[in-house]
Coordinates of C-alpha atoms and ligand atoms in Angstrom, one line a residue:
M789 CA 23.6 -25.6 41.6
N790 CA 24.0 -27.5 38.4
D791 CA 27.1 -29.5 37.9
V792 CA 26.3 -31.2 34.6
F793 CA 28.6 -33.2 32.3
L794 CA 27.9 -35.0 29.0
G795 CA 29.6 -38.3 27.9
L796 CA 29.1 -39.6 24.3
D797 CA 29.9 -43.0 22.8
S798 CA 30.4 -43.3 19.1
S799 CA 30.3 -47.1 18.9
T800 CA 30.0 -49.7 16.2
Q801 CA 26.3 -49.8 16.1
S802 CA 25.1 -46.6 17.7
L803 CA 25.8 -43.3 19.3
S804 CA 24.9 -43.0 23.0
A805 CA 24.9 -40.3 25.5
V806 CA 24.9 -40.0 29.3
I807 CA 24.2 -36.7 31.0
L808 CA 25.1 -36.6 34.7
D809 CA 24.8 -34.2 37.6
F810 CA 28.1 -34.8 39.5
K811 CA 27.4 -33.0 42.8
N812 CA 24.1 -34.8 43.2
K813 CA 25.6 -38.1 41.9
K814 CA 22.6 -38.5 39.5
I815 CA 22.2 -39.7 36.0
L816 CA 19.9 -37.2 34.3
L817 CA 19.6 -38.9 30.9
E818 CA 20.7 -41.9 28.9
K819 CA 20.0 -42.0 25.2
N820 CA 21.0 -44.3 22.3
L821 CA 20.6 -43.8 18.5
R822 CA 21.1 -46.9 16.4
Y823 CA 22.6 -46.1 13.0
D824 CA 20.7 -48.9 11.1
E825 CA 17.4 -47.7 12.3
R826 CA 17.9 -43.9 12.6
L827 CA 20.1 -43.3 9.6
P828 CA 18.9 -46.1 7.2
H829 CA 20.1 -44.1 4.1
Y830 CA 23.7 -45.3 4.8
K831 CA 22.4 -48.9 4.4
T832 CA 24.6 -50.2 7.2
H833 CA 24.0 -53.6 8.8
N834 CA 24.8 -53.4 12.5
G835 CA 26.6 -50.2 11.8
I836 CA 29.0 -51.5 9.3
I837 CA 29.4 -52.0 5.5
R838 CA 31.0 -55.1 4.0
E839 CA 32.6 -55.6 0.7
K840 CA 32.9 -58.8 -1.4
D841 CA 36.0 -59.7 0.7
P842 CA 34.4 -60.6 4.1
K843 CA 37.6 -59.5 5.8
V844 CA 37.1 -55.9 4.8
V845 CA 34.8 -54.1 7.3
H846 CA 34.3 -50.3 7.1
S847 CA 31.8 -47.7 8.1
Y848 CA 31.0 -44.1 7.2
P849 CA 32.6 -41.3 9.2
L850 CA 29.9 -39.0 7.8
M851 CA 27.2 -41.2 9.4
W852 CA 28.9 -40.8 12.8
V853 CA 28.7 -37.0 12.2
E854 CA 25.1 -37.1 11.2
A855 CA 24.3 -39.2 14.3
L856 CA 26.0 -36.5 16.4
E857 CA 23.8 -33.8 14.9
L858 CA 20.7 -35.9 15.3
L859 CA 21.5 -36.5 18.9
F860 CA 21.8 -32.8 19.6
E861 CA 18.6 -32.1 17.7
E862 CA 16.8 -34.6 19.9
L863 CA 18.3 -33.4 23.1
K864 CA 17.2 -29.9 22.2
K865 CA 13.7 -31.1 21.4
D866 CA 13.6 -33.2 24.7
D867 CA 14.1 -29.9 26.5
V868 CA 17.4 -30.9 28.0
N869 CA 19.1 -27.9 29.5
L870 CA 22.2 -28.1 27.3
K871 CA 23.4 -24.7 28.6
S872 CA 24.1 -26.2 32.0
I873 CA 26.8 -28.7 30.6
K874 CA 30.2 -27.8 31.9
A875 CA 32.3 -30.3 29.9
I876 CA 31.8 -33.0 27.3
S877 CA 34.0 -36.0 26.6
G878 CA 33.5 -39.1 24.5
S879 CA 34.4 -42.6 23.5
G880 CA 35.1 -43.9 20.1
Q881 CA 35.2 -47.5 18.9
Q882 CA 38.9 -48.2 19.1
H883 CA 41.3 -48.6 16.2
G884 CA 39.0 -47.2 13.5
S885 CA 40.7 -44.5 11.4
V886 CA 39.4 -41.4 9.6
Y887 CA 41.3 -39.8 6.7
L888 CA 41.0 -36.1 6.2
N889 CA 42.1 -33.8 3.4
S890 CA 43.6 -30.4 3.5
E891 CA 40.1 -28.7 3.7
A892 CA 39.2 -30.4 6.9
K893 CA 40.8 -28.2 9.6
K894 CA 39.6 -25.0 8.0
T895 CA 36.0 -26.3 7.5
L896 CA 35.8 -27.6 11.1
S897 CA 36.9 -24.3 12.5
R898 CA 34.3 -22.3 10.5
L899 CA 31.1 -24.3 10.8
N900 CA 28.0 -22.3 9.8
I901 CA 24.8 -22.8 11.8
N902 CA 22.7 -22.3 8.7
A903 CA 23.7 -25.6 7.2
S904 CA 23.9 -29.1 8.6
L905 CA 27.1 -30.8 9.7
V906 CA 26.7 -33.4 6.9
K907 CA 26.4 -30.8 4.2
Q908 CA 29.5 -28.9 5.5
L909 CA 31.7 -31.9 6.3
K910 CA 30.9 -34.2 3.4
N911 CA 33.9 -33.1 1.4
I912 CA 36.6 -33.2 4.1
F913 CA 37.4 -36.8 3.7
S914 CA 40.3 -38.1 1.6
R915 CA 38.8 -41.6 2.1
K916 CA 35.0 -41.8 2.2
T917 CA 34.9 -44.9 4.5
S918 CA 36.7 -45.8 7.6
P919 CA 38.2 -49.2 8.4
V920 CA 36.9 -50.3 11.8
W921 CA 38.0 -52.7 14.4
M922 CA 36.1 -55.6 12.8
D923 CA 38.3 -55.4 9.7
S924 CA 40.8 -58.3 9.4
S925 CA 42.2 -57.7 6.0
T926 CA 45.7 -56.5 6.9
N927 CA 47.4 -59.8 7.7
R928 CA 50.2 -59.1 5.1
Q929 CA 50.8 -55.6 6.5
C930 CA 50.9 -56.9 10.0
Q931 CA 53.7 -59.3 9.0
E932 CA 55.6 -56.6 7.1
I933 CA 55.5 -54.1 10.0
R934 CA 56.4 -56.8 12.5
E935 CA 59.4 -57.8 10.4
K936 CA 60.6 -54.3 9.7
A937 CA 60.3 -53.3 13.3
G938 CA 62.4 -56.2 14.6
G939 CA 60.0 -59.0 15.2
K940 CA 57.0 -59.8 17.4
E941 CA 58.8 -59.4 20.8
A942 CA 60.1 -56.0 19.8
V943 CA 56.7 -54.8 18.6
V944 CA 55.0 -56.0 21.8
H945 CA 57.6 -54.4 24.0
R946 CA 57.4 -51.1 22.1
S947 CA 53.7 -50.7 21.5
G948 CA 52.1 -52.9 24.2
S949 CA 50.7 -55.2 21.5
D950 CA 51.8 -57.3 18.6
T951 CA 50.7 -56.1 15.2
F952 CA 46.9 -56.8 14.8
E953 CA 44.8 -56.7 11.7
R954 CA 42.4 -54.1 13.1
F955 CA 45.0 -51.8 14.6
T956 CA 45.4 -48.5 13.0
G957 CA 49.0 -48.8 11.8
P958 CA 48.5 -51.9 9.6
Q959 CA 45.3 -50.3 8.3
I960 CA 47.2 -47.1 7.3
R961 CA 49.9 -49.2 5.6
K962 CA 47.3 -51.0 3.6
F963 CA 45.7 -47.7 2.5
Y964 CA 49.1 -46.3 1.6
Q965 CA 49.9 -49.4 -0.5
E966 CA 46.5 -49.8 -2.2
D967 CA 45.8 -46.1 -2.8
P968 CA 49.0 -44.1 -2.8
D969 CA 47.2 -41.0 -4.2
G970 CA 44.6 -41.2 -1.5
Y971 CA 47.4 -41.4 1.0
S972 CA 49.2 -38.4 -0.4
N973 CA 45.9 -36.4 -0.4
T974 CA 45.5 -37.2 3.3
Q975 CA 46.6 -34.4 5.5
S976 CA 45.6 -36.0 8.8
I977 CA 44.7 -39.4 10.0
E978 CA 42.4 -39.4 13.0
L979 CA 41.0 -42.1 15.3
V980 CA 37.2 -42.2 15.6
S981 CA 37.7 -40.6 19.1
S982 CA 40.0 -37.8 17.9
F983 CA 37.8 -37.1 14.9
M984 CA 34.6 -36.8 16.8
A985 CA 36.2 -34.6 19.4
S986 CA 37.5 -32.3 16.6
V987 CA 34.0 -31.9 15.3
L988 CA 32.9 -30.7 18.7
S989 CA 35.9 -28.5 19.3
G990 CA 36.1 -26.9 15.9
G991 CA 39.1 -28.7 14.6
V992 CA 41.3 -29.3 17.7
D993 CA 42.6 -32.8 17.3
S994 CA 44.6 -34.8 19.7
I995 CA 44.8 -38.5 20.5
D996 CA 44.9 -39.7 24.1
Y997 CA 47.3 -42.3 25.4
G998 CA 44.4 -44.8 25.9
D999 CA 43.3 -44.9 22.3
G1000 CA 46.8 -44.1 20.9
A1001 CA 48.0 -47.4 22.3
G1002 CA 45.6 -49.3 19.9
M1003 CA 47.5 -48.1 16.8
N1004 CA 50.8 -50.1 16.9
L1005 CA 52.4 -46.6 16.5
M1006 CA 52.8 -45.3 20.0
D1007 CA 55.6 -46.2 22.4
I1008 CA 53.7 -47.5 25.4
R1009 CA 56.4 -46.4 27.8
D1010 CA 57.3 -42.9 26.8
K1011 CA 53.9 -42.2 25.2
K1012 CA 55.3 -40.7 22.1
W1013 CA 55.0 -41.7 18.4
C1014 CA 57.6 -44.5 18.0
P1015 CA 60.0 -43.7 15.0
T1016 CA 60.7 -47.4 14.3
L1017 CA 57.0 -48.2 14.0
L1018 CA 56.2 -45.1 12.0
D1019 CA 58.9 -45.9 9.5
A1020 CA 57.8 -49.5 9.3
T1021 CA 54.2 -48.4 8.6
A1022 CA 54.1 -45.6 5.9
P1023 CA 56.3 -42.7 4.7
D1024 CA 55.8 -39.2 6.1
L1025 CA 53.3 -40.6 8.7
K1026 CA 54.2 -38.4 11.7
K1027 CA 53.2 -35.2 10.0
R1028 CA 49.8 -36.8 9.3
L1029 CA 49.2 -37.8 12.9
P1030 CA 47.7 -35.6 15.7
C1031 CA 49.6 -35.0 18.9
L1032 CA 49.5 -37.5 21.7
K1033 CA 48.1 -36.1 25.0
P1034 CA 47.1 -37.4 28.4
S1035 CA 43.5 -38.5 28.8
D1036 CA 42.7 -35.6 31.0
T1037 CA 43.5 -32.9 28.4
V1038 CA 41.0 -30.1 28.0
L1039 CA 41.0 -29.4 24.2
G1040 CA 39.2 -26.1 24.6
P1041 CA 35.7 -24.6 24.4
V1042 CA 33.0 -26.3 22.3
S1043 CA 32.7 -25.0 18.8
N1044 CA 30.4 -22.0 18.3
Y1045 CA 28.2 -24.2 16.0
F1046 CA 26.9 -26.1 19.0
V1047 CA 26.6 -23.0 21.1
E1048 CA 24.4 -21.1 18.6
K1049 CA 22.5 -24.0 17.1
Y1050 CA 21.9 -26.1 20.2
G1051 CA 22.3 -23.7 23.1
L1052 CA 25.4 -25.1 24.7
S1053 CA 27.2 -22.7 26.9
P1054 CA 30.2 -20.9 25.2
D1055 CA 32.2 -21.9 28.3
A1056 CA 31.4 -25.6 27.9
Q1057 CA 34.8 -27.4 27.5
V1058 CA 35.6 -30.3 25.2
V1059 CA 37.8 -32.9 26.9
I1060 CA 39.9 -35.2 24.8
W1061 CA 38.0 -38.4 23.8
S1062 CA 39.4 -41.9 24.3
G1063 CA 38.7 -45.4 23.1
D1064 CA 35.6 -47.3 24.3
N1065 CA 37.7 -49.7 26.4
P1066 CA 39.6 -47.0 28.5
N1067 CA 36.3 -45.2 28.9
S1068 CA 34.6 -48.3 30.1
L1069 CA 37.4 -48.9 32.6
I1070 CA 36.3 -45.7 34.3
G1071 CA 32.6 -46.2 33.7
L1072 CA 32.9 -49.5 35.6
G1073 CA 35.0 -48.0 38.4
L1074 CA 38.0 -50.2 37.7
I1075 CA 40.7 -48.0 39.3
S1076 CA 42.4 -50.8 41.2
R1077 CA 43.4 -54.5 40.5
D1078 CA 40.8 -56.5 42.5
K1079 CA 38.1 -56.5 39.8
A1080 CA 38.0 -57.3 36.1
A1081 CA 35.4 -56.5 33.5
I1082 CA 33.8 -58.4 30.7
S1083 CA 32.0 -56.4 28.1
L1084 CA 29.5 -58.4 26.0
G1085 CA 29.1 -55.9 23.1
T1086 CA 29.4 -56.6 19.4
S1087 CA 32.7 -58.1 20.4
D1088 CA 33.5 -59.5 23.9
T1089 CA 36.4 -57.9 25.7
Y1090 CA 38.0 -58.9 29.0
F1091 CA 39.9 -56.1 30.6
G1092 CA 41.3 -54.7 33.8
F1093 CA 43.3 -52.1 35.5
M1094 CA 47.1 -52.5 35.7
S1095 CA 49.6 -50.3 37.7
D1096 CA 52.9 -51.9 36.7
L1097 CA 53.4 -52.3 33.0
H1098 CA 53.8 -55.9 31.8
T1099 CA 52.9 -57.2 28.3
D1100 CA 51.5 -60.5 27.1
P1101 CA 54.4 -62.8 26.2
R1102 CA 52.2 -64.7 23.7
G1103 CA 51.4 -61.4 22.1
E1104 CA 47.6 -62.1 22.0
G1105 CA 46.5 -59.4 24.5
H1106 CA 47.0 -55.6 24.7
V1107 CA 48.2 -52.9 27.1
F1108 CA 46.6 -49.5 26.7
G1109 CA 46.9 -46.3 28.6
A1110 CA 44.3 -46.0 31.4
P1111 CA 42.6 -42.7 31.9
T1112 CA 44.0 -42.5 35.4
G1113 CA 47.6 -42.3 33.9
D1114 CA 48.2 -46.0 34.7
Y1115 CA 47.7 -48.9 32.3
M1116 CA 44.9 -51.3 31.4
T1117 CA 45.0 -54.9 30.0
L1118 CA 42.6 -56.1 27.4
S1119 CA 41.9 -59.1 25.2
C1120 CA 39.3 -58.8 22.4
F1121 CA 37.2 -61.7 21.2
K1122 CA 35.5 -60.8 17.9
N1123 CA 33.0 -63.6 17.9
G1124 CA 31.1 -62.2 20.9
S1125 CA 27.4 -61.2 20.3
L1126 CA 28.0 -62.0 16.7
A1127 CA 28.4 -65.7 17.5
R1128 CA 25.6 -65.8 20.1
E1129 CA 23.3 -64.2 17.5
R1130 CA 24.3 -66.7 14.8
I1131 CA 23.3 -69.6 17.1
K1132 CA 20.1 -67.9 18.3
D1133 CA 19.1 -67.2 14.7
K1134 CA 20.0 -70.7 13.4
F1135 CA 17.4 -72.2 15.8
N1136 CA 14.9 -69.3 15.3
L1137 CA 15.0 -68.3 18.9
D1138 CA 14.6 -64.9 20.5
W1139 CA 16.8 -63.9 23.5
D1140 CA 14.2 -65.4 25.9
G1141 CA 14.4 -68.7 24.1
F1142 CA 18.2 -68.6 24.1
S1143 CA 18.2 -68.0 27.9
K1144 CA 15.7 -70.8 28.4
A1145 CA 18.1 -73.1 26.5
L1146 CA 20.9 -72.1 28.8
S1147 CA 18.8 -72.8 31.8
E1148 CA 17.7 -76.3 30.7
T1149 CA 21.2 -77.5 29.9
P1150 CA 23.7 -78.7 32.6
P1151 CA 27.1 -77.1 33.3
G1152 CA 29.7 -78.9 31.1
N1153 CA 27.0 -79.5 28.4
N1154 CA 27.4 -83.3 28.7
K1155 CA 30.9 -82.9 27.2
G1156 CA 29.6 -81.0 24.1
I1157 CA 32.2 -78.4 23.1
M1158 CA 32.3 -75.8 20.4
L1159 CA 35.1 -73.7 18.9
P1160 CA 32.8 -70.9 17.6
Y1161 CA 34.5 -68.9 14.9
F1162 CA 31.6 -67.6 12.7
E1163 CA 33.8 -64.6 11.9
P1164 CA 37.6 -64.4 11.7
E1165 CA 38.7 -64.4 15.3
I1166 CA 41.2 -62.1 17.0
V1167 CA 42.0 -64.2 20.1
P1168 CA 43.1 -66.9 19.3
L1169 CA 44.0 -65.7 15.8
V1170 CA 41.7 -67.5 13.3
L1171 CA 41.7 -65.9 9.8
K1172 CA 39.3 -68.4 8.2
P1173 CA 36.0 -68.6 10.0
K1174 CA 35.0 -72.2 11.0
V1175 CA 32.8 -73.7 13.6
Y1176 CA 34.2 -76.9 15.2
R1177 CA 31.9 -79.2 17.2
F1178 CA 33.0 -82.0 19.6
N1179 CA 30.4 -84.4 21.1
L1180 CA 27.8 -81.9 19.8
R1181 CA 25.2 -82.3 17.1
D1182 CA 24.7 -79.2 15.0
D1183 CA 20.9 -79.7 15.1
A1184 CA 20.6 -79.6 18.9
P1185 CA 19.3 -76.1 19.8
S1186 CA 19.8 -76.0 23.6
A1187 CA 23.2 -77.8 23.6
N1188 CA 24.5 -75.4 20.9
C1189 CA 23.3 -72.3 22.9
R1190 CA 25.2 -73.5 25.9
A1191 CA 28.2 -74.6 23.9
V1192 CA 28.7 -71.2 22.4
V1193 CA 28.5 -69.4 25.7
E1194 CA 30.7 -71.9 27.6
A1195 CA 33.3 -71.8 24.8
Q1196 CA 33.4 -68.0 25.0
M1197 CA 33.9 -68.0 28.8
L1198 CA 36.5 -70.7 28.7
S1199 CA 38.4 -68.9 26.0
M1200 CA 38.4 -65.7 28.0
K1201 CA 39.6 -67.5 31.0
L1202 CA 42.5 -69.2 29.1
H1203 CA 43.5 -66.1 27.2
S1204 CA 43.5 -63.7 30.1
K1205 CA 46.0 -65.7 32.2
W1206 CA 48.8 -63.3 31.3
M1207 CA 47.0 -60.5 33.1
G1208 CA 48.0 -61.9 36.5
K1209 CA 46.0 -62.7 39.6
R1210 CA 42.4 -64.0 38.9
P1211 CA 39.8 -61.4 39.8
E1212 CA 37.4 -62.1 42.6
K1213 CA 34.8 -59.9 41.1
I1214 CA 33.8 -59.4 37.5
Y1215 CA 31.7 -56.4 36.3
A1216 CA 29.7 -57.4 33.3
T1217 CA 28.6 -54.7 30.8
G1218 CA 27.5 -54.4 27.1
G1219 CA 24.3 -55.3 25.4
A1220 CA 24.3 -59.0 26.3
S1221 CA 25.0 -58.4 30.0
K1222 CA 21.3 -58.1 30.6
N1223 CA 21.1 -61.8 30.0
R1224 CA 21.3 -63.4 33.5
E1225 CA 21.8 -67.0 32.2
I1226 CA 24.9 -65.9 30.3
L1227 CA 26.2 -64.2 33.4
K1228 CA 25.6 -67.3 35.4
I1229 CA 27.9 -69.3 33.1
M1230 CA 30.4 -66.4 33.4
A1231 CA 30.4 -66.7 37.2
D1232 CA 30.7 -70.5 37.2
V1233 CA 33.5 -70.7 34.6
H1234 CA 35.6 -67.9 36.1
Q1235 CA 34.6 -68.8 39.7
A1236 CA 34.1 -65.1 40.4
E1237 CA 31.3 -63.0 41.8
V1238 CA 29.6 -61.3 38.8
Y1239 CA 27.8 -57.9 39.0
R1240 CA 26.1 -55.5 36.6
L1241 CA 26.1 -51.8 37.1
K1242 CA 23.3 -49.3 37.0
V1243 CA 24.2 -47.5 33.9
S1244 CA 24.1 -49.8 30.9
N1245 CA 26.6 -47.9 28.7
S1246 CA 29.8 -47.9 30.7
A1247 CA 31.7 -46.2 27.8
S1248 CA 29.5 -43.1 27.8
L1249 CA 29.4 -43.0 31.6
G1250 CA 33.2 -43.3 31.6
A1251 CA 33.4 -40.4 29.2
A1252 CA 31.2 -38.2 31.3
L1253 CA 33.2 -39.1 34.4
R1254 CA 36.5 -38.3 32.5
A1255 CA 35.0 -34.9 31.6
V1256 CA 34.3 -34.3 35.3
H1257 CA 37.9 -35.2 36.2
A1258 CA 39.5 -33.1 33.5
Y1259 CA 37.3 -30.1 34.1
Y1260 CA 38.0 -29.9 37.9
K1261 CA 41.7 -30.6 37.4
S1262 CA 42.0 -27.8 34.9
S1263 CA 40.1 -25.4 37.1
G1264 CA 42.7 -26.0 39.9
N1265 CA 40.3 -28.2 42.1
P1266 CA 41.3 -31.8 41.3
I1267 CA 39.1 -34.6 42.5
S1268 CA 40.5 -38.1 43.2
W1269 CA 39.4 -40.9 40.9
S1270 CA 37.8 -42.7 43.8
D1271 CA 35.6 -39.7 44.5
I1272 CA 34.9 -39.3 40.8
V1273 CA 33.5 -42.8 40.3
A1274 CA 31.8 -43.1 43.8
G1275 CA 28.1 -43.2 43.5
F1276 CA 28.1 -43.9 39.8
T1277 CA 29.7 -47.3 39.6
I1278 CA 27.6 -49.2 42.1
P1279 CA 26.3 -52.6 41.3
L1280 CA 22.6 -52.9 40.3
P1281 CA 20.5 -54.2 43.2
G1282 CA 19.8 -57.8 42.7
S1283 CA 22.4 -58.2 39.9
H1284 CA 24.9 -60.2 42.0
I1285 CA 25.6 -63.7 40.8
K1286 CA 27.6 -66.1 43.0
P1287 CA 29.7 -68.8 41.4
D1288 CA 28.7 -72.3 42.2
P1289 CA 31.7 -74.0 43.9
A1290 CA 30.4 -77.4 43.0
V1291 CA 31.2 -76.9 39.3
A1292 CA 34.7 -75.4 39.8
G1293 CA 36.4 -78.7 39.2
L1294 CA 34.3 -79.5 36.2
Y1295 CA 35.1 -76.2 34.5
K1296 CA 38.8 -76.6 35.4
K1297 CA 38.9 -79.9 33.5
M1298 CA 36.9 -78.5 30.7
A1299 CA 39.4 -75.6 30.3
I1300 CA 42.2 -78.1 29.9
L1301 CA 40.3 -80.0 27.3
Y1302 CA 39.3 -76.7 25.5
E1303 CA 42.9 -75.6 25.4
Q1304 CA 43.9 -79.0 23.8
Y1305 CA 41.2 -78.6 21.2
E1306 CA 42.4 -75.1 20.4
R1307 CA 46.0 -76.4 20.1
N1308 CA 45.1 -79.5 18.0
Y1309 CA 42.5 -78.1 15.7
L1310 CA 43.3 -74.5 14.9
P1311 CA 45.5 -73.9 11.9
Ligands
ADP1902 P1 28.2 -52.1 20.8 O1 28.4 -51.1 21.9 O2 29.4 -53.0 20.5 O3 27.6 -51.5 19.5 P2 26.2 -53.3 22.5 O4 27.0 -53.3 23.8 O5 25.1 -52.3 22.4 O6 27.1 -53.2 21.2 O7 25.6 -54.8 22.4 C1 24.7 -55.1 21.3 C2 24.4 -56.6 21.3 O8 23.8 -57.1 22.5 C3 23.5 -57.0 20.2 O9 24.2 -57.2 19.0 C4 22.8 -58.3 20.8 O10 23.4 -59.4 20.2 C5 23.2 -58.3 22.2 N1 22.0 -58.5 23.1 C6 21.0 -57.6 23.3 N2 20.0 -58.1 24.1 C7 20.5 -59.4 24.5 C8 20.0 -60.4 25.4 N3 18.9 -60.3 26.1 N4 20.8 -61.5 25.5 C9 21.9 -61.7 24.9 N5 22.4 -60.7 24.0 C10 21.7 -59.6 23.8
XUL1903 C1 39.3 -53.7 21.3 C2 38.5 -53.8 20.1 C3 37.0 -53.7 20.3 C4 36.5 -52.3 19.9 C5 35.0 -52.2 20.0 O1 40.7 -53.8 21.0 O2 38.9 -53.9 19.0 O3 36.6 -53.9 21.6 O4 37.1 -51.4 20.8 O5 34.6 -51.0 19.8

């Protein structure tokens, strides 16, 4: 009997899907639609649009909707049995916000199968573009909210994170300050996750505790909107925000639009969506403390499971709700693939050439060190991009390739100390995790066993597995998380990389030096 679930991932550069058969522990399909290639009329570059001010980074919510429609069209053409899907959940790039006017709810609840989603939804936005996680233009608003809410320590204690430029609260404050009319025409402010779920569910919008924690608006302890933070952010904000709900909430049956147009079952349930990082936690099977994950996507993130809540005293990292009802720790490094690509392109290399450069250079890079901030950086906070080189010529291709990767791994090691015990195993995911030479440096710097998993998109797999969990729980037959992830989160054969103990001392010394450089050179 079919036991089929769909997980979607509306990420920075693409929309992906995983369809799995839970009883048979089988992945039936993986699919990925890149916005730049498939929807070129939005003229995005890597899924985003930039303004004159490089700190402002937005995207089009209508493009995400069009991608959703395109995906269902393709699934239908591919002859996927969409009727067999029992539940759908999803993942949204965290922190991004979608601003809807008073028409939105009504329109979403009455979608007509004779017109496209784009045609019907193009007028529901009170702001045509959405600020996304790469935006770093709200430094002033971060300071204002921090001050009004009682200072950094108080904000970290309440929300699980200090105020961050990309977090939704500071972004909302900026919108309210710069476009008060736009703000007053906004009836609801959604996250990417809650917005995409509401398209599927016909207008039911709720934010889960995982993604809600990335807003600087939710109390991380009682999981409610925090009045102090709301007041510090913008007036009348609470009435514009959806309800906060646990990550296993079933929102209801899928909208009739998808039933009639694409052949989904009218009984297919939409499960609340979450952020890409909480979803990846599940997609990588991180339901206990012994492992950590490094995602090498557009940004690099270092994250892990946490059962007892504690926050980062330096206020650099974050605590989000985990889909299991526990917590997760995360630090986000914006100059991830972006920085690796900049070095690769500077020396006209392809990824094979980049890998070759890593393999020909020695651990420690003959003392060549880089602080690689091609973009403003989140951790450590660097608002003005600048690349620093020490004992490193800027025209040496191989040494620069190694320098950027070693710097990234050392920085992750240093800035994840607050998360507690060092993991023995690291699960690597994201686009760059297919690069074995990068993973080798990861294993050596962290002195941990590194593995890759079978499914390349951990966020959409996590979303599909969350759909399984919520579906069975709501039907009165709950399944434990360890049984949910079993069989899906197994390391890829041959992907295991052992750390070389001979370079442990070298990287320990290098980490001390790297920390000194950060302390002495960063403004
Ligand atoms: P996101 O989910 O954040 O949109 P992905 O996880 O799909 O991004 O990662 C995309 C990135 O992966 C690309 O920007 C590219 O830099 C990187 N990438 C792809 N292939 C390789 C490779 N062989 N080596 C290193 N990086 C790679
Ligand atoms: C996490 C963060 C990024 C985005 C990428 O805080 O900003 O990892 O979630 O989509």
